[in-house]
XYZ file of C-alpha atoms in Angstrom:
354
model
C 112.347 77.417 -12.240
C 115.400 79.029 -10.654
C 113.163 81.033 -8.320
C 111.204 77.915 -7.416
C 114.404 75.999 -6.528
C 115.723 78.947 -4.514
C 112.510 79.119 -2.465
C 112.506 75.350 -1.925
C 116.136 75.379 -0.737
C 115.394 78.322 1.529
C 112.503 76.423 3.097
C 114.646 73.318 3.658
C 117.208 75.432 5.496
C 114.602 77.306 7.523
C 112.841 74.012 8.316
C 115.753 72.984 10.520
C 116.257 76.497 11.871
C 112.667 76.623 13.119
C 112.996 75.378 16.706
C 109.436 74.035 17.021
C 109.400 72.219 13.679
C 112.916 70.830 14.120
C 112.052 69.590 17.624
C 108.743 68.025 16.574
C 109.896 66.320 13.375
C 113.496 65.447 14.176
C 114.626 65.609 17.806
C 111.541 64.146 19.534
C 111.285 61.114 17.179
C 114.967 60.320 17.807
C 114.387 60.647 21.558
C 111.363 58.329 21.319
C 113.431 55.746 19.443
C 116.095 55.781 22.167
C 113.556 55.705 25.023
C 111.483 52.915 23.485
C 114.674 51.057 22.639
C 115.796 50.905 26.269
C 112.276 50.218 27.560
C 111.370 47.410 25.155
C 114.869 46.211 24.326
C 116.594 46.256 20.963
C 117.016 43.518 18.459
C 114.699 42.514 15.713
C 114.192 38.874 16.596
C 112.500 37.226 19.515
C 114.643 35.580 22.156
C 115.606 31.972 21.528
C 117.534 31.584 24.793
C 114.610 30.338 26.857
C 113.139 31.749 30.040
C 115.419 31.898 33.065
C 113.703 31.037 36.343
C 115.563 31.367 39.628
C 115.086 28.878 42.473
C 116.703 28.419 45.894
C 118.935 25.328 45.892
C 117.092 23.640 48.769
C 113.858 23.397 46.718
C 114.763 20.188 44.900
C 111.167 19.316 43.986
C 110.600 22.696 42.353
C 113.788 22.286 40.335
C 112.722 18.823 39.234
C 109.337 20.124 38.024
C 110.836 23.124 36.224
C 113.266 20.894 34.337
C 110.285 19.068 32.861
C 108.852 22.285 31.363
C 109.900 23.145 27.827
C 111.985 26.279 27.215
C 112.737 26.840 30.921
C 116.286 27.285 32.221
C 116.697 26.805 35.945
C 119.170 29.060 37.782
C 119.926 28.058 41.378
C 120.679 30.530 44.204
C 121.914 30.154 47.745
C 119.279 32.338 49.413
C 116.184 34.451 48.782
C 118.007 37.792 49.042
C 120.364 37.068 46.165
C 117.481 35.561 44.175
C 115.324 38.680 44.483
C 118.299 40.882 43.625
C 118.959 39.025 40.363
C 115.290 39.232 39.357
C 115.300 42.967 40.039
C 118.424 43.457 37.917
C 117.005 41.309 35.095
C 119.662 38.585 35.303
C 116.793 36.088 35.479
C 113.287 36.542 34.117
C 111.509 35.360 37.229
C 111.715 33.272 40.371
C 109.734 30.768 42.427
C 109.888 30.826 46.217
C 108.130 28.255 48.424
C 107.492 29.349 52.018
C 106.211 25.968 53.172
C 102.557 26.757 52.476
C 102.331 28.524 49.139
C 104.363 29.448 46.084
C 105.431 33.049 45.475
C 106.126 33.994 41.876
C 108.409 36.970 41.221
C 108.651 38.231 37.643
C 110.845 40.955 36.169
C 108.544 43.557 34.607
C 110.642 44.038 31.447
C 110.689 40.271 30.854
C 106.957 40.141 31.533
C 106.384 42.580 28.641
C 108.703 40.853 26.185
C 107.936 37.180 26.920
C 104.214 36.376 26.775
C 104.701 32.914 28.355
C 105.486 34.600 31.693
C 101.961 36.015 31.859
C 100.544 32.536 32.482
C 103.634 30.940 33.977
C 102.333 30.906 37.552
C 99.148 29.062 36.611
C 101.019 26.638 34.337
C 103.601 25.810 36.986
C 100.926 25.231 39.626
C 99.163 22.699 37.428
C 102.355 20.856 36.537
C 103.464 20.781 40.187
C 100.076 19.427 41.291
C 100.372 16.610 38.748
C 103.907 15.922 39.948
C 102.758 15.688 43.570
C 100.021 13.267 42.534
C 102.551 11.172 40.668
C 100.814 11.575 37.302
C 103.193 13.942 35.544
C 103.923 11.450 32.776
C 101.901 10.605 29.715
C 100.452 14.085 29.132
C 100.694 16.039 25.890
C 103.360 18.696 26.113
C 102.573 21.974 24.414
C 105.366 24.200 23.182
C 104.662 27.889 22.638
C 105.575 29.196 19.177
C 105.287 32.840 18.151
C 103.744 33.385 14.733
C 104.323 36.909 13.462
C 101.755 38.202 10.942
C 104.347 40.307 9.154
C 107.142 39.325 6.810
C 109.779 39.852 9.496
C 109.590 38.761 13.114
C 110.160 41.904 15.175
C 110.171 42.844 18.820
C 107.836 45.285 20.539
C 110.322 48.017 19.653
C 110.046 47.072 15.986
C 106.290 47.547 16.145
C 106.626 51.022 17.680
C 109.042 52.400 15.061
C 106.272 52.967 12.451
C 104.482 54.890 15.215
C 107.536 57.097 15.716
C 107.666 57.697 11.955
C 103.966 58.622 12.062
C 104.769 61.151 14.785
C 107.487 62.674 12.602
C 105.146 62.760 9.600
C 102.445 64.535 11.635
C 104.770 67.536 11.998
C 103.786 68.411 8.403
C 100.541 69.734 9.896
C 102.434 72.549 11.594
C 104.510 73.452 8.541
C 101.278 74.274 6.712
C 99.907 76.201 9.671
C 103.096 78.260 9.528
C 102.709 78.874 5.787
C 98.975 79.574 5.725
C 98.700 80.961 9.257
C 101.754 82.742 10.624
C 102.957 83.949 7.228
C 99.498 85.305 6.546
C 99.269 87.020 9.932
C 102.664 88.686 9.538
C 101.793 89.840 6.001
C 104.763 87.915 4.604
C 102.771 86.566 1.673
C 101.449 89.991 0.694
C 105.005 91.252 0.349
C 105.636 88.562 -2.228
C 102.553 89.723 -4.112
C 104.322 92.935 -5.113
C 107.447 91.105 -6.312
C 108.048 89.301 -9.617
C 107.556 85.996 -7.754
C 104.179 84.510 -8.636
C 101.935 83.180 -5.841
C 102.004 79.678 -7.315
C 105.817 79.646 -7.436
C 106.111 80.839 -3.847
C 103.573 78.404 -2.403
C 104.869 75.481 -4.483
C 108.475 76.146 -3.495
C 107.582 76.301 0.199
C 105.535 73.107 0.026
C 108.235 71.194 -1.876
C 110.832 72.366 0.640
C 108.676 71.146 3.536
C 108.044 67.878 1.720
C 111.733 67.127 1.080
C 112.694 67.993 4.653
C 109.894 65.790 5.998
C 110.917 62.773 3.905
C 114.550 63.195 4.932
C 113.602 63.398 8.630
C 111.573 60.158 8.445
C 114.313 58.241 6.654
C 116.914 59.526 9.117
C 114.807 58.409 12.102
C 114.356 54.953 10.550
C 118.081 54.641 9.773
C 118.986 55.718 13.312
C 116.657 53.110 14.834
C 118.122 50.341 12.680
C 121.731 51.287 13.383
C 121.346 51.651 17.156
C 119.099 48.659 17.879
C 119.812 46.396 14.882
C 116.142 46.034 13.956
C 115.263 43.334 11.466
C 112.808 44.942 9.050
C 111.853 43.474 5.692
C 111.540 46.815 3.919
C 109.727 47.267 0.635
C 111.363 50.540 -0.373
C 108.814 51.339 -3.062
C 105.949 50.989 -0.581
C 107.870 52.889 2.086
C 108.689 55.907 -0.073
C 105.128 56.024 -1.408
C 103.683 55.747 2.113
C 105.947 58.418 3.612
C 105.517 60.828 0.705
C 101.731 60.543 0.467
C 101.322 60.644 4.260
C 103.297 63.873 4.493
C 101.027 65.390 1.838
C 97.978 64.140 3.738
C 99.169 65.746 6.975
C 99.899 68.934 5.060
C 96.281 68.868 3.893
C 95.123 68.654 7.515
C 97.338 71.625 8.382
C 95.848 73.625 5.504
C 92.355 72.807 6.742
C 93.153 73.924 10.306
C 94.804 77.136 9.099
C 91.696 77.961 7.070
C 89.265 77.189 9.897
C 91.113 79.233 12.534
C 92.128 82.773 11.707
C 94.511 82.839 14.675
C 97.590 80.647 13.968
C 98.137 79.863 17.644
C 94.615 78.464 17.891
C 95.266 76.305 14.813
C 98.525 75.104 16.401
C 96.782 74.174 19.649
C 94.067 72.243 17.832
C 96.747 70.559 15.719
C 98.608 69.437 18.851
C 95.390 68.058 20.305
C 94.559 66.145 17.133
C 98.052 64.687 16.864
C 97.972 63.427 20.454
C 94.521 61.899 19.994
C 95.565 60.205 16.764
C 98.806 58.867 18.236
C 97.100 57.228 21.193
C 93.934 55.960 19.525
C 94.989 55.006 16.004
C 97.108 51.964 16.883
C 100.453 53.410 15.797
C 102.238 52.635 19.087
C 100.348 49.511 20.191
C 97.882 47.106 18.525
C 94.208 48.080 18.432
C 93.424 44.771 20.164
C 94.263 46.509 23.439
C 91.456 49.040 22.900
C 87.726 48.607 23.621
C 85.514 47.874 20.610
C 84.075 51.391 20.394
C 87.589 52.879 20.271
C 88.525 50.429 17.520
C 85.695 51.875 15.440
C 86.788 55.415 16.351
C 90.387 54.651 15.312
C 89.300 53.911 11.745
C 88.199 57.526 11.347
C 91.689 58.811 12.181
C 94.178 59.489 9.343
C 97.144 58.185 11.349
C 95.480 54.771 11.601
C 95.958 54.356 7.843
C 99.375 56.039 7.877
C 100.613 53.711 10.619
C 99.296 50.583 8.938
C 100.764 51.559 5.554
C 104.146 52.082 7.227
C 103.955 48.738 9.047
C 103.150 46.988 5.770
C 106.062 48.792 4.093
C 108.465 47.722 6.853
C 107.224 44.140 6.841
C 105.888 44.395 10.394
C 102.312 43.699 9.320
C 100.938 41.627 6.474
C 99.304 43.597 3.676
C 99.472 44.249 -0.020
C 99.853 46.957 -2.609
C 96.098 47.621 -2.719
C 95.994 49.095 0.779
C 99.206 51.122 0.384
C 98.188 52.597 -2.968
C 94.627 53.280 -1.809
C 95.867 55.246 1.205
C 98.384 57.091 -0.968
C 95.697 58.019 -3.519
C 93.337 59.387 -0.874
C 96.091 61.393 0.820
C 97.303 62.951 -2.425
C 93.762 63.638 -3.637
C 92.806 65.422 -0.407
C 96.016 67.463 -0.516
C 95.503 68.578 -4.129
C 91.863 69.438 -3.439
C 92.596 71.570 -0.374
C 95.635 73.292 -1.862
C 93.530 74.183 -4.904
C 90.681 75.540 -2.777
C 92.691 77.497 -0.225
C 95.991 78.056 -2.023
C 94.558 80.287 -4.740
C 92.864 82.464 -2.109
C 95.783 82.754 0.273
C 96.561 86.317 -0.738
C 92.968 87.430 -0.286
C 92.865 85.760 3.163
C 95.393 88.311 4.411
C 92.799 91.057 4.206
């Protein structure tokens, strides 16, 4: 047991000394959190301050129509130059300019992403203005937009991407197994242990446990960092979260074992691993909903492990509705695949050095 603990502690230390692994599992996820945070905006709750629309003071009719629209705040400007400048800087979400013949709608791109109402604002305003001009803008049913979030906590776009960042961190477990079963094998490191009192099972188990602990710590640290910096409002089920992270790391380790066994050259296994991770990140719905993908890619996504990892994490964080059945089913499959592959390839790792 003492030898096992020593090996595990050694692996935890070397995990953060390994530049590639440390960068992939720790530094890059933190960078993604910061980048996504400034792109999508922090804060866990949707804006309740209304949509700010800028208008030139002389356009009294436009102002009158805008004041009739729910959830719109009119901001008046002296001239078009200052109006465009404020839209560009994000002080107002959008603007309406009338050149005497037609309306020009200017919308801040960041606001356009965060406030869905802006996507149809131009069409909605045109209809309301036409009714106003015809003198029939009274007596119609007014519809107020209300966001219904399918999860337990209402989160922003940033909140949805955080499980994707955690999935990215978890996927680094692939490369820790390629290092153990690939690079260690190539450099004859494992064979040297074969002539020592350390048993193969103790060595492999200690290395895997060390990788596992370091991986769990990295994920939790990334999540904590995101919450502290951007004040995200997650409804976390800690039991689900720890089960999802732990089983997902084991599942990614299983994929790394498989790649290391299929490719004798560790660099080739690493390259294929990088390709698979990028494909899974973009097509498994971990960064954006699958609704944005064509139907055939939605089917393809369900064959990718990170699709299930991402969904289990979203359920655990309260971003997406789901129950224990899905989380435990994913965890069972991940652990089962890991145990199966480690049993098949782990016992032959010494022979594979020949």
